[in-house]
XYZ file of C-alpha atoms in Angstrom:
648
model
C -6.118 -75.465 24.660
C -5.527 -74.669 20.956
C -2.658 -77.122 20.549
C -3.217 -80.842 21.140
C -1.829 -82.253 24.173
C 0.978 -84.149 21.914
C 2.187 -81.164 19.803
C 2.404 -78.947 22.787
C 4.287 -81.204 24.930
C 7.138 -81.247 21.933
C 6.455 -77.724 21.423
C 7.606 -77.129 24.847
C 10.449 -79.573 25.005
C 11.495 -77.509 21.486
C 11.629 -73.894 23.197
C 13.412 -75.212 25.864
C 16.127 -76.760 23.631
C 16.248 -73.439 22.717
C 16.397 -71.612 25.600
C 19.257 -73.886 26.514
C 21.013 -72.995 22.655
C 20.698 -69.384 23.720
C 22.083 -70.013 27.555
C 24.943 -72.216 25.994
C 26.263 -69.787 23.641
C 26.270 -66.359 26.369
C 27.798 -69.043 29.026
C 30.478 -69.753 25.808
C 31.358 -66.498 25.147
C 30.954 -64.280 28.075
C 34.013 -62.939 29.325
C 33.602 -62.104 32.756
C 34.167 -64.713 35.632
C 30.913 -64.272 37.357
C 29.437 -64.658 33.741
C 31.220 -67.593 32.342
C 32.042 -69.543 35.462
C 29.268 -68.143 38.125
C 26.961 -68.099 35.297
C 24.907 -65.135 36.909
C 22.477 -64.665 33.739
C 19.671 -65.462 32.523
C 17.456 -66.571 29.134
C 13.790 -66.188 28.281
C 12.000 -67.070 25.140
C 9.321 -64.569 25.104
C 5.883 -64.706 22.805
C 4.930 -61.103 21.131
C 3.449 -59.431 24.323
C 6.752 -60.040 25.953
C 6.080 -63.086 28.637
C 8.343 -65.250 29.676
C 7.345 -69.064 27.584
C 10.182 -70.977 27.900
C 13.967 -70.657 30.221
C 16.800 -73.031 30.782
C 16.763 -75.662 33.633
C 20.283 -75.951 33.762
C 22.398 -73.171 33.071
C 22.047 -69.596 34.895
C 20.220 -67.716 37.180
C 16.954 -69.564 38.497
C 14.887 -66.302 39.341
C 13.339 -64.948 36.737
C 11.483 -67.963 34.941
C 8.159 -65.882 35.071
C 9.728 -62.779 34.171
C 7.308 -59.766 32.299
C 9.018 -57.579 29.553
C 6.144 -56.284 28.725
C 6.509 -52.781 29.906
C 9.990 -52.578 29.183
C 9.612 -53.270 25.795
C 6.653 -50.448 25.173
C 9.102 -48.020 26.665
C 11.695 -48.272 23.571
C 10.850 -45.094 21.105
C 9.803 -45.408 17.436
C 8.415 -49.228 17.396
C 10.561 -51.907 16.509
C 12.581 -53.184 12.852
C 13.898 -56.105 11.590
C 17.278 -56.489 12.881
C 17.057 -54.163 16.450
C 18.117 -55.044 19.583
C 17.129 -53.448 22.627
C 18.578 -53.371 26.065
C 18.020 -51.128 29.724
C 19.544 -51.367 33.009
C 17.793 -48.592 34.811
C 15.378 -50.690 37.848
C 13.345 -47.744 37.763
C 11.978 -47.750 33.561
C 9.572 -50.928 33.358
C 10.629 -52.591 36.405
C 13.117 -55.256 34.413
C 16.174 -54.568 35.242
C 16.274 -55.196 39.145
C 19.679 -53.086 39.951
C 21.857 -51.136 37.867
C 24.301 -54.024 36.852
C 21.756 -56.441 35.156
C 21.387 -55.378 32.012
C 18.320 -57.068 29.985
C 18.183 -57.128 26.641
C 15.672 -58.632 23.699
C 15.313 -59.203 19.982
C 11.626 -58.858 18.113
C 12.079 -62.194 15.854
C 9.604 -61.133 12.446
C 8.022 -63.174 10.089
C 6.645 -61.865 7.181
C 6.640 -58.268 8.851
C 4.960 -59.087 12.242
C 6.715 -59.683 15.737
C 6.224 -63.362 16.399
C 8.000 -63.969 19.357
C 11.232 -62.153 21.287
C 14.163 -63.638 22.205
C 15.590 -61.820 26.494
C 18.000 -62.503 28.515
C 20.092 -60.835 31.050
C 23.849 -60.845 32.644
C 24.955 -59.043 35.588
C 28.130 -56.768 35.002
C 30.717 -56.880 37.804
C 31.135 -53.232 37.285
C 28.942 -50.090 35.848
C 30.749 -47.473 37.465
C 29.074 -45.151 40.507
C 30.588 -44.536 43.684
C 32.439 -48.084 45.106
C 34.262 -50.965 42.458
C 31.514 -53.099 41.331
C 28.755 -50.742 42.216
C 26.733 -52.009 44.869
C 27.001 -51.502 48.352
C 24.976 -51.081 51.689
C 26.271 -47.520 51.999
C 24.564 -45.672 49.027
C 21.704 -44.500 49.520
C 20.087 -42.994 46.473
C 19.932 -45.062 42.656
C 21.891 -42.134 40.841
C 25.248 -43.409 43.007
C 24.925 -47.116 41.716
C 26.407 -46.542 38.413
C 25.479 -46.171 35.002
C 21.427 -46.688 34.270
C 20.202 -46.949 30.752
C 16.538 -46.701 29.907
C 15.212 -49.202 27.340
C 17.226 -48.414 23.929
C 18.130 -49.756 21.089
C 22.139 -50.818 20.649
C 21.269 -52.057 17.303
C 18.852 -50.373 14.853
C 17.997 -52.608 11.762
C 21.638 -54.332 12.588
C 24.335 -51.510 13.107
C 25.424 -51.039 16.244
C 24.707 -47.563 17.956
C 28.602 -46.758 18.524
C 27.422 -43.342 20.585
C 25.531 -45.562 23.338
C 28.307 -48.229 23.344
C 30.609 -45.149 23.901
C 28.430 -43.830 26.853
C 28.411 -47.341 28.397
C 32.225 -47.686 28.051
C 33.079 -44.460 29.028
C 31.321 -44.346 32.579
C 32.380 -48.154 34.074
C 35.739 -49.503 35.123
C 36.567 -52.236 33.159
C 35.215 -51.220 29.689
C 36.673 -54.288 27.802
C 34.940 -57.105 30.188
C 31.438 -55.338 30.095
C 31.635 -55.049 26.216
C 32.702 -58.768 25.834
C 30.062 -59.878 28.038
C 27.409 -57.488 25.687
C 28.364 -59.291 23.039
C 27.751 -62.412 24.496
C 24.468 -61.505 24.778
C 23.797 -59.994 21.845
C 24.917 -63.558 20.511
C 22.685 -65.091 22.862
C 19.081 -63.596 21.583
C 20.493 -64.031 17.887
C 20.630 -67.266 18.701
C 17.398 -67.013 20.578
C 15.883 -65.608 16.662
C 17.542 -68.302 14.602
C 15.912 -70.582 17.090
C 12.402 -69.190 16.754
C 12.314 -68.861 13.164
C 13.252 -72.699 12.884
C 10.154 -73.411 15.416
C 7.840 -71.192 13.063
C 8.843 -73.618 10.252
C 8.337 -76.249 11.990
C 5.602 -76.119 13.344
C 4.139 -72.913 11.409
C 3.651 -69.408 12.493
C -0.235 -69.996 13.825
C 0.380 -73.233 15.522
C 4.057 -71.746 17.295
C 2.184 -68.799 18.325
C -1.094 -70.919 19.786
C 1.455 -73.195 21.173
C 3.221 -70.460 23.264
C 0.062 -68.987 24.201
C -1.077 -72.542 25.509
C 2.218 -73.225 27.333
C 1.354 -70.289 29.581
C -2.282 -71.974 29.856
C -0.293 -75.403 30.874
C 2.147 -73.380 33.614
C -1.104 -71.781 35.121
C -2.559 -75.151 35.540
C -0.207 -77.012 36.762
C 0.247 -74.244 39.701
C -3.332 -74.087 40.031
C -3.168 -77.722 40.424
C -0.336 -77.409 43.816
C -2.492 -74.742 45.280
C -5.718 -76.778 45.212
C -3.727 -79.430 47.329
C -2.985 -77.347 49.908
C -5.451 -76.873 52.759
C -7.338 -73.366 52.688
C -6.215 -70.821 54.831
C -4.255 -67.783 56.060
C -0.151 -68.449 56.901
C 1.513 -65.558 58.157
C 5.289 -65.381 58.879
C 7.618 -62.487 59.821
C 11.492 -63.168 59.061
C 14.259 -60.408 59.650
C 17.832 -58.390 57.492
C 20.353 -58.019 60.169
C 20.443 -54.351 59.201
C 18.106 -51.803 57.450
C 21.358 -49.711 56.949
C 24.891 -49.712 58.115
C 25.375 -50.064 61.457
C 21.029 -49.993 61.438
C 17.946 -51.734 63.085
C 16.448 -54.935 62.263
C 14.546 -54.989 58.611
C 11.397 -57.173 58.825
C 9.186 -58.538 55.924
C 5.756 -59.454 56.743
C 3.626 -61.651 55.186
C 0.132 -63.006 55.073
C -0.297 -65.789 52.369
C -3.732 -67.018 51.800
C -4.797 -69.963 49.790
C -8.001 -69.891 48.841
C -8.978 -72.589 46.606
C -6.772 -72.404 43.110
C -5.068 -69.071 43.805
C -3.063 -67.775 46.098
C -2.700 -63.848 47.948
C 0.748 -62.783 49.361
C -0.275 -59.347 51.346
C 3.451 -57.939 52.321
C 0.838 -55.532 54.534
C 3.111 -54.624 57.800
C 6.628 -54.921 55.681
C 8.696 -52.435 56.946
C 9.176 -48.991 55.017
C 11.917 -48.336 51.717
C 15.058 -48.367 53.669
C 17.837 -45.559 53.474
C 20.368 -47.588 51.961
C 20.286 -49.682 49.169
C 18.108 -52.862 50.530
C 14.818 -51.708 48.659
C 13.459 -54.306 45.784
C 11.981 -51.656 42.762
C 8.927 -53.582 41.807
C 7.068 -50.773 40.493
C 3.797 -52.538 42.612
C 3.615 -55.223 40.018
C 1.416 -57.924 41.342
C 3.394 -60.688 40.021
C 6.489 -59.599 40.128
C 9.722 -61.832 39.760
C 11.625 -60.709 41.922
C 8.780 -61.143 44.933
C 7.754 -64.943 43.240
C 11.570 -66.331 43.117
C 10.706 -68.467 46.953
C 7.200 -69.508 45.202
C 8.782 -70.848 42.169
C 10.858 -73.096 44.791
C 8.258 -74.034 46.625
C 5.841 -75.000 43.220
C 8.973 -77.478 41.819
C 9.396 -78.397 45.795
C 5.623 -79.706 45.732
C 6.017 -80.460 42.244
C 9.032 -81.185 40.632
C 7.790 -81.323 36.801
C 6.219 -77.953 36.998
C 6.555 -75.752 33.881
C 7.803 -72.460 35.016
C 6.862 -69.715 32.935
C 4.862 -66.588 33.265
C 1.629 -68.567 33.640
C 2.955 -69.715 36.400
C 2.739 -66.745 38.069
C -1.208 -66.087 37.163
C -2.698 -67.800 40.351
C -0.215 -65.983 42.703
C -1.504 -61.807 43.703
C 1.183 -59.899 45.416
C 0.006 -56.817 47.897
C 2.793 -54.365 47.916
C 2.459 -51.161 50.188
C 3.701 -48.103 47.775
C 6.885 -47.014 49.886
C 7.777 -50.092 51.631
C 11.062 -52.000 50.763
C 9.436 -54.374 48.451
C 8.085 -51.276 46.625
C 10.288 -48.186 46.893
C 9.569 -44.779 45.257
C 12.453 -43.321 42.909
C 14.986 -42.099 43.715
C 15.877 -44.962 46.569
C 18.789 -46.859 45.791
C 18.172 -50.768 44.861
C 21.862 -52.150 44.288
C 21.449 -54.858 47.342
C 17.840 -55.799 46.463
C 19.667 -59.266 46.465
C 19.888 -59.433 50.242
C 16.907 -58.417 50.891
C 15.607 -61.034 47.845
C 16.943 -63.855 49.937
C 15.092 -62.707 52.808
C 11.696 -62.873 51.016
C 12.379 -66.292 49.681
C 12.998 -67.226 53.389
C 9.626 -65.759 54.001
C 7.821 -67.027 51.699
C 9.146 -70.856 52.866
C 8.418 -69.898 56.039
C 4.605 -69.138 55.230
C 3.874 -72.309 52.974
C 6.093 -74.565 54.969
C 3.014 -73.996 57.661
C 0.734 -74.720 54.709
C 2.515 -78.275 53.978
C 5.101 -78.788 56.980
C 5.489 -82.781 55.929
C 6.654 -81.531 52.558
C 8.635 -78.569 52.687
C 12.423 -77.887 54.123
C 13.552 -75.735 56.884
C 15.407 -72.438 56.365
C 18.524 -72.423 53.816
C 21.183 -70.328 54.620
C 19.817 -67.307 52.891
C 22.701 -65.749 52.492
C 25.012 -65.670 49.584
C 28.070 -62.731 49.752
C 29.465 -61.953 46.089
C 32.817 -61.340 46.635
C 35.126 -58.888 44.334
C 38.203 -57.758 44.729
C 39.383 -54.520 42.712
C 43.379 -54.279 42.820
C 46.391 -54.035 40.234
C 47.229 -57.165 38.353
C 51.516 -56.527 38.917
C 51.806 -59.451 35.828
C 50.044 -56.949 33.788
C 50.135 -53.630 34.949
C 46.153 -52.859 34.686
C 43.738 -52.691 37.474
C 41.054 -56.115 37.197
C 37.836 -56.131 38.900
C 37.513 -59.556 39.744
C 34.976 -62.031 40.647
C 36.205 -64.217 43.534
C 33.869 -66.282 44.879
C 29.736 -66.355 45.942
C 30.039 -67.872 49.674
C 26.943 -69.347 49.572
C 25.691 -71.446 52.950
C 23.666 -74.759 53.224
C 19.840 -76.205 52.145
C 17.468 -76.737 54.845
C 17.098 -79.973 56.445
C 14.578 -81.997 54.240
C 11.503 -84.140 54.738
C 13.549 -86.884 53.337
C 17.690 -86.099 54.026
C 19.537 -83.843 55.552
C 20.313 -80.409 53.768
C 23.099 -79.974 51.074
C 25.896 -79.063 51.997
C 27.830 -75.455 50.969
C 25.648 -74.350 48.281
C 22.161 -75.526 49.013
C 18.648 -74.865 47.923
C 17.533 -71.125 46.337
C 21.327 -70.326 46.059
C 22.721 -73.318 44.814
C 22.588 -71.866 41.072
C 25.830 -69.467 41.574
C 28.702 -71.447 40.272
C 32.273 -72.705 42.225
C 34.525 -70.032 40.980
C 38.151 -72.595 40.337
C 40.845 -71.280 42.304
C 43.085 -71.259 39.472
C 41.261 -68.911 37.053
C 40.324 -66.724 40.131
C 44.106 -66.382 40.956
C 44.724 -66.081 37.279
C 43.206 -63.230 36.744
C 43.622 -61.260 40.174
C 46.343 -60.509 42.804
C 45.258 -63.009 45.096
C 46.065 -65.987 46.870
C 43.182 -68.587 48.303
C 44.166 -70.047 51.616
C 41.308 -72.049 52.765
C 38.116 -72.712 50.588
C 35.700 -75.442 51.799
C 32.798 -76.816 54.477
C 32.667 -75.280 57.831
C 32.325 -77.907 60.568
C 29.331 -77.504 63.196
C 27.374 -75.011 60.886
C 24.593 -77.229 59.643
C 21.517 -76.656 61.779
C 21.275 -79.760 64.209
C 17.957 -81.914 63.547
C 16.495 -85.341 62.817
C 17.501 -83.682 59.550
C 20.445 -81.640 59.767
C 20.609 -78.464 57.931
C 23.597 -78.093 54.923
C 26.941 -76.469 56.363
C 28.406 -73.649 55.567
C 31.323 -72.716 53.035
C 34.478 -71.164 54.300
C 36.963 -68.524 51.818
C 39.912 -67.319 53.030
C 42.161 -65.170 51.071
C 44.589 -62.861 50.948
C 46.371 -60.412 48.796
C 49.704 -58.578 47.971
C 48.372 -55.410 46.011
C 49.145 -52.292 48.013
C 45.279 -50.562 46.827
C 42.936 -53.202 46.914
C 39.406 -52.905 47.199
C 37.222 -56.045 48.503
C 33.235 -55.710 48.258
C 31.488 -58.067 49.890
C 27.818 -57.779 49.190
C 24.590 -59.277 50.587
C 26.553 -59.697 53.993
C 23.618 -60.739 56.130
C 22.827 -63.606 58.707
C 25.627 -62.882 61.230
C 22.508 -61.611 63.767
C 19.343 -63.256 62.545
C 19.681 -67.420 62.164
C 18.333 -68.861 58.840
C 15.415 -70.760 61.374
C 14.464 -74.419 62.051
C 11.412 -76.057 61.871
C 9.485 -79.042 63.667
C 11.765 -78.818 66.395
C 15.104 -78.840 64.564
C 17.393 -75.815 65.358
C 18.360 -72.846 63.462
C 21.762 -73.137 61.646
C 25.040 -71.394 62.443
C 24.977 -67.156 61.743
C 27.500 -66.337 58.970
C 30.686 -64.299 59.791
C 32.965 -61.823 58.476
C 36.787 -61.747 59.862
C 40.177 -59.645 59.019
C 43.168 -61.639 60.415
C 41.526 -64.341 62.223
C 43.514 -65.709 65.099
C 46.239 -62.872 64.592
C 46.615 -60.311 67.715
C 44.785 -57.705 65.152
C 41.721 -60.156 64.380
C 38.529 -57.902 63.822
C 35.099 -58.832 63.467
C 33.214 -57.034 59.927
C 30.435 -58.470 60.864
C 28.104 -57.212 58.002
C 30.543 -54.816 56.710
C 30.487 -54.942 52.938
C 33.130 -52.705 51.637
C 36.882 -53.476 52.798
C 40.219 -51.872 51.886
C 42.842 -54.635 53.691
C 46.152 -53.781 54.104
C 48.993 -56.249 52.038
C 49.253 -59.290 53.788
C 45.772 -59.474 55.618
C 43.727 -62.614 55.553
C 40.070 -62.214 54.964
C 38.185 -64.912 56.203
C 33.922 -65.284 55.123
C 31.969 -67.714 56.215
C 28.429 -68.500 55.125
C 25.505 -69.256 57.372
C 24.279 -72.864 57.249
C 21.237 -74.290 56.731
C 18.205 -74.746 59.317
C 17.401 -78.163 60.881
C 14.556 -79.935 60.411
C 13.123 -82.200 63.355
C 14.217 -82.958 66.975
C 18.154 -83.863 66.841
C 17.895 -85.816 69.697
C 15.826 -88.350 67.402
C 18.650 -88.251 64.792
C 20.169 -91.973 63.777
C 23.534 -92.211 66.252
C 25.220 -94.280 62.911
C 24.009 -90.923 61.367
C 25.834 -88.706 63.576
C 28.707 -90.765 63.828
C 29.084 -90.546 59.990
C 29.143 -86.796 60.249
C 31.880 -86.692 62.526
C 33.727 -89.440 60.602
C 33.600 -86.823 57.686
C 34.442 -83.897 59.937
C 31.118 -81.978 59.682
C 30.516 -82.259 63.238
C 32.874 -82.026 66.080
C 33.146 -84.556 68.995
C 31.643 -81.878 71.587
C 28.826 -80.867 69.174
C 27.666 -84.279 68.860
C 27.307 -84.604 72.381
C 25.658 -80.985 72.929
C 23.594 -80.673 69.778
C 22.576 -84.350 69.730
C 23.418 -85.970 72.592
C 25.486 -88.497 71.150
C 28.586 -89.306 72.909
C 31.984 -91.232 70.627
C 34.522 -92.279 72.469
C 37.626 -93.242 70.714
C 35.965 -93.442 67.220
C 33.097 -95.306 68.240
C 29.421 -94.437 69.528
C 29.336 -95.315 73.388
C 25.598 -95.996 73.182
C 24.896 -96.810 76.549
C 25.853 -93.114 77.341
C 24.067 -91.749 74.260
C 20.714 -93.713 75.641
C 21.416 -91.725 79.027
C 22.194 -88.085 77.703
C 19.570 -88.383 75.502
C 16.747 -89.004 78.256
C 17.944 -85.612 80.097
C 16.878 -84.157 77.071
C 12.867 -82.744 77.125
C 11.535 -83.212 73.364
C 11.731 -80.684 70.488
C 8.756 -79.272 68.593
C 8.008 -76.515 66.571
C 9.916 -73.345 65.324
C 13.392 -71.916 66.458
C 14.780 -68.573 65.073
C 17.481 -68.564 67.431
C 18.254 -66.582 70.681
C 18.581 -63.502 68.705
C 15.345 -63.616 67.091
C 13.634 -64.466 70.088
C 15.306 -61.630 72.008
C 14.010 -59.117 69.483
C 10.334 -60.116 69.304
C 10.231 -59.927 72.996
C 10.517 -56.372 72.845
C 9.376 -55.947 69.572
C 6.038 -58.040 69.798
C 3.028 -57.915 67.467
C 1.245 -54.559 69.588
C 5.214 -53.073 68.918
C 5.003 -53.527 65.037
C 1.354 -52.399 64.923
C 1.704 -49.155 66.532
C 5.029 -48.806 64.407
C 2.749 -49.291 61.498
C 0.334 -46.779 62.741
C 2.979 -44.118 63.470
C 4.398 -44.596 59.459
C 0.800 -44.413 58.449
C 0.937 -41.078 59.222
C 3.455 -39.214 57.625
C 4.885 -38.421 54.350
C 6.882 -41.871 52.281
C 10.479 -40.250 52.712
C 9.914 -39.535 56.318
C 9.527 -43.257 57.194
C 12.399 -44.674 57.458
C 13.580 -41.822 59.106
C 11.013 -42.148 61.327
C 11.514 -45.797 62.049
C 15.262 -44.966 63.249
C 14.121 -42.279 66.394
C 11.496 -44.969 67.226
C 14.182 -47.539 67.387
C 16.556 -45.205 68.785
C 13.843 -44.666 71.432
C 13.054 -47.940 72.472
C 16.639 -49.198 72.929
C 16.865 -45.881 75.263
C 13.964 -46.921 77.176
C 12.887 -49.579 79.905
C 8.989 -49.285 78.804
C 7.396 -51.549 76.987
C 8.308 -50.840 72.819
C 4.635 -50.092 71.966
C 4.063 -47.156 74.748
C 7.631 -45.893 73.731
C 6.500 -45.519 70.210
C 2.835 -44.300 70.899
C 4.310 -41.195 72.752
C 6.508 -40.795 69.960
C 3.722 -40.759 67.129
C 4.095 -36.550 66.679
C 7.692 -37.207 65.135
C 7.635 -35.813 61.626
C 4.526 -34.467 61.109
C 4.120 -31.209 59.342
């Protein structure tokens, strides 16, 4: 360390004040709902090279705390001035800017002539134009049909806006006035982020803020170092499943091998299935500490550690493997607009691999699924079309070591916002009927899993246009561990209860008619333990609060209430028909598929892909599913007389 241990621990709590300066004024300012209220951004203090030193704890996004500009920022032509500001939303040019609507954007802070630091941060636009309102769906399936991309640019040169780019942004998205305002907000944000700095470097002085920034990464490295050395050596590998690799497509599985091995850490995503041919691929560009891949390892690192610094040291001990042309690493021109789904999946992995690598520590499954709802219709008080933000439906936490799993917005989700009712009907032609907790969602354990949230809305505008993305979970179970079992699969309704009910399942793009109810509910979170060793009083309180229904007391934990009040002499009897839990439960679906689809399946799958050309691989992956379901032969001898498919 060049900074003694005293100046860099108020050197740290300093750049996070101002991390939280910048955060405050773009979550002041922003005009967008899923900006201002969902507070979907993010804020980085950078050093010069362009790593991530320093982000909020309390405001924004929570995935990108070890974020890497680096490349990003090289890409920008002719150097950088006093006075520039530089932003891109193109996934594919440096690997920042994860899908077309997050636009990332920095400030070089000078002193005396030289870069000192940089001040990032991104926010994700509701719209950017391309082929559906808000931009993303399952159904596109190339990165030119997900709206407007820009490469890393300058909007400001030396101060003065660059009117001809802010004219090409405006000019290609739907609501031009909301993605401006919400620029701006930004833009205030990192000039913020450069008053901010500046102050530091008198403070402290230029030498000691940049030694100090340069140690704080040193710190964050240790400290991780530090978890990993606690855990036992080894090799943890876990599978976990998308519902869909497509629309209306086969299971998408993520594979990986985590090995500890002293004070690092290796997560091989080796047998991950290929770039899909929708939108589900994660552009990572190969990076082996990528953010988008480390979001469930950041969890798990606070989870074992709670006063971790998170920054891009953090990252250092951590090596990802990422197969060139699988979904975690797609080649251009696959489209990357739900990268979010498939995000949540990986975070479920990567719990899933270090929660064998510390089961008394670490929580079963959260819901892992959270559906960003928009609605694109006429505002009749005003006469122009609104893109609006309605709600993120996000589902419960995993049951814990300690408690049971929060409720409704729990664990790697729980950072999107409550949209209120009132500004969401406000601002767009809608009505909410029903917003809240779904009873008998929360995966029944010792510790029971979080429940779900329940939106039901409807509208009166004769065009609307309802996206739902990241629809996932209604096949798949977020899993339970130690013998606790999985929580409820999410769901996706038009007209529930009405003679005309339909079930959207993972449909993501809906055009109801006036006077349809839409009803989404979230999955809920996995259990954690045996339920039938669950507290009674415990239960009882649950049902009390109307989280669990009479009949799913009895049948999940064998606790039978009578009149309000625990008959416990008939508890004690249906609980001793019950054989004890242990271990893990993915749910019947889950274990349906891997029946068929066993290890020897996914190997020769693997060695069939091996063999032919990137874009024939997901194609290829379809007849061999197509062929299996066709078949009564075991999956593996289906696909082994299958291998000639697309060669040549």
């Amino acid at each position: 360390m060049r900074t003694d241990p005293v100046t860099l621990q108020v050197l740290r709590n300093h750049c996070r004040a101002a991390a939280e300066s910048m955060a405050t004024t773009l979550y002041r300012t922003a005009h967008s709902t899923f900006v201002k209220e969902t507070e979907d951004f993010t804020i980085q203090l950078l050093d010069k090279h362009g790593k991530t030193c320093a982000v909020p704890l309390d405001l924004g996004a929570t995935w990108y705390p070890g974020v890497d500009y680096e490349a990003a920022i090289g890409l920008v032509p002719g150097g950088y001035q006093p006075g520039d500001i530089a932003m891109t939303s193109d996934p594919y040019s440096g690997y920042l800017s994860t899908h077309s609507p997050d636009t990332n954007m920095w400030k070089p802070v000078f002193h005396e002539g030289e870069i000192i630091a940089f001040a990032g941060g991104h926010i994700h636009n509701v719209d950017v134009g391309g082929a559906v309102p808000a931009s993303l769906s399952r159904t596109l399936t190339e990165v030119h049909q997900e709206g407007l991309r820009i490469p890393p640019s300058k909007l400001y040169r030396q101060g003065v806006l660059d009117e001809t780019l802010l004219r090409t942004i405006t000019t290609n998205v739907r609501v031009p006035e909301q993605n401006w305002g919400d620029l701006k907000a930004l833009v205030a944000a990192v000039n913020t982020g450069e008053r901010r700095i500046l102050e530091l470097a008198r403070r402290f002085g230029v030498e000691t803020l940049q030694d100090g920034l340069a140690d704080l990464l040193d710190y964050g490295e240790a400290q991780a170092r530090a978890v990993l050395a606690g855990l036992p050596d080894g090799t943890y590998r876990f599978a976990d499943y998308c519902d869909e690799d497509g629309v209306g497509g086969d299971p998408l599985r993520l594979k990986l091998a985590l090995r500890i091995q002293g004070d690092s850490a290796e997560l091989d995503f080796t047998g991950t299935d290929p770039q899909t041919l929708c939108s589900m691929n994660v552009p990572t560009g190969g990076h082996p500490r990528h953010s988008l891949i480390l979001v469930g390892v950041y969890y798990v690192l606070s989870a074992l550690s709670p006063k971790i610094t998170l920054n891009f040291g953090t990252t250092r001990p951590f090596t990802c493997i990422l197969p060139e042309g699988s979904v975690v690493n797609p080649a251009h021109p696959a489209a990357v607009g739900m990268r979010s789904l498939t995000c949540a999946r990986l975070r479920s992995l990567v719990f899933g691999a270090f929660a064998q690598a510390a089961p008394e520590r670490l929580p079963a499954a959260p819901a892992g699924s959270s559906s960003i709802i928009n609605l694109a219709a006429e505002n009749r008080r005003t006469g122009r079309r609104v893109i609006s933000a309605i709600a993120p439906i996000v589902g419960g936490g995993g049951g814990m070591p300690h408690r049971d799993g929060t409720d409704g917005s729990g664990a790697d989700a729980a950072y999107l916002k409550n949209s209120p009712i009132e500004i969401t009907e406000s601002e767009a032609p809608i009505r909410i009927l029903r917003y809240g907790l779904m009873p008998d969602t929360g995966g029944p354990g010792a510790h029971r899993g979080g429940l779900a949230t329940v939106l039901e809305f409807t509208t009166d505008a004769p065009d609307a246009t309802v996206t739902a993305r990241n629809r996932d979970r209604s096949i798949f179970q977020p899993w339970g561990i130690l013998g606790g079992r999985p929580g409820a699969a999410s769901s996706f309704t038009l007209n529930p209860g009405a003679p005309n009910e339909h079930d959207l399942r993972n449909t993501d793009l809906l055009n109801p008619a006036p006077g349809d109810v839409v009803r989404i509910v979230s999955p809920g979170g996995g259990g954690r333990g045996d339920p039938m060793t669950r507290r009674p009083e415990a239960v009882l309180r649950d049902w009390q609060a109307g989280r669990v229904s009479t009949a799913a007391a009895a049948r999940d934990y064998g606790v039978v209430i009578r009149n309000g009040a625990l008959d416990l002499p008939a508890t004690e009897a249906m609980r001793a028909q019950q054989a004890p839990r242990e271990g893990f439960d993915g749910g019947p679906n889950r274990t349906a598929h891997e029946a068929r689809w066993n290890a020897d399946a996914y190997a020769a799958l693997g060695e069939a892909m091996a063999e032919v050309p990137t874009a024939w691989r997901g194609r290829l992956k379809r007849h061999l599913f197509a062929q299996v379901r066709a078949s009564t032969d075991p999956a593996a001898e289906v696909i082994r007389r299958e291998k000639g498919f697309g060669k040549g």
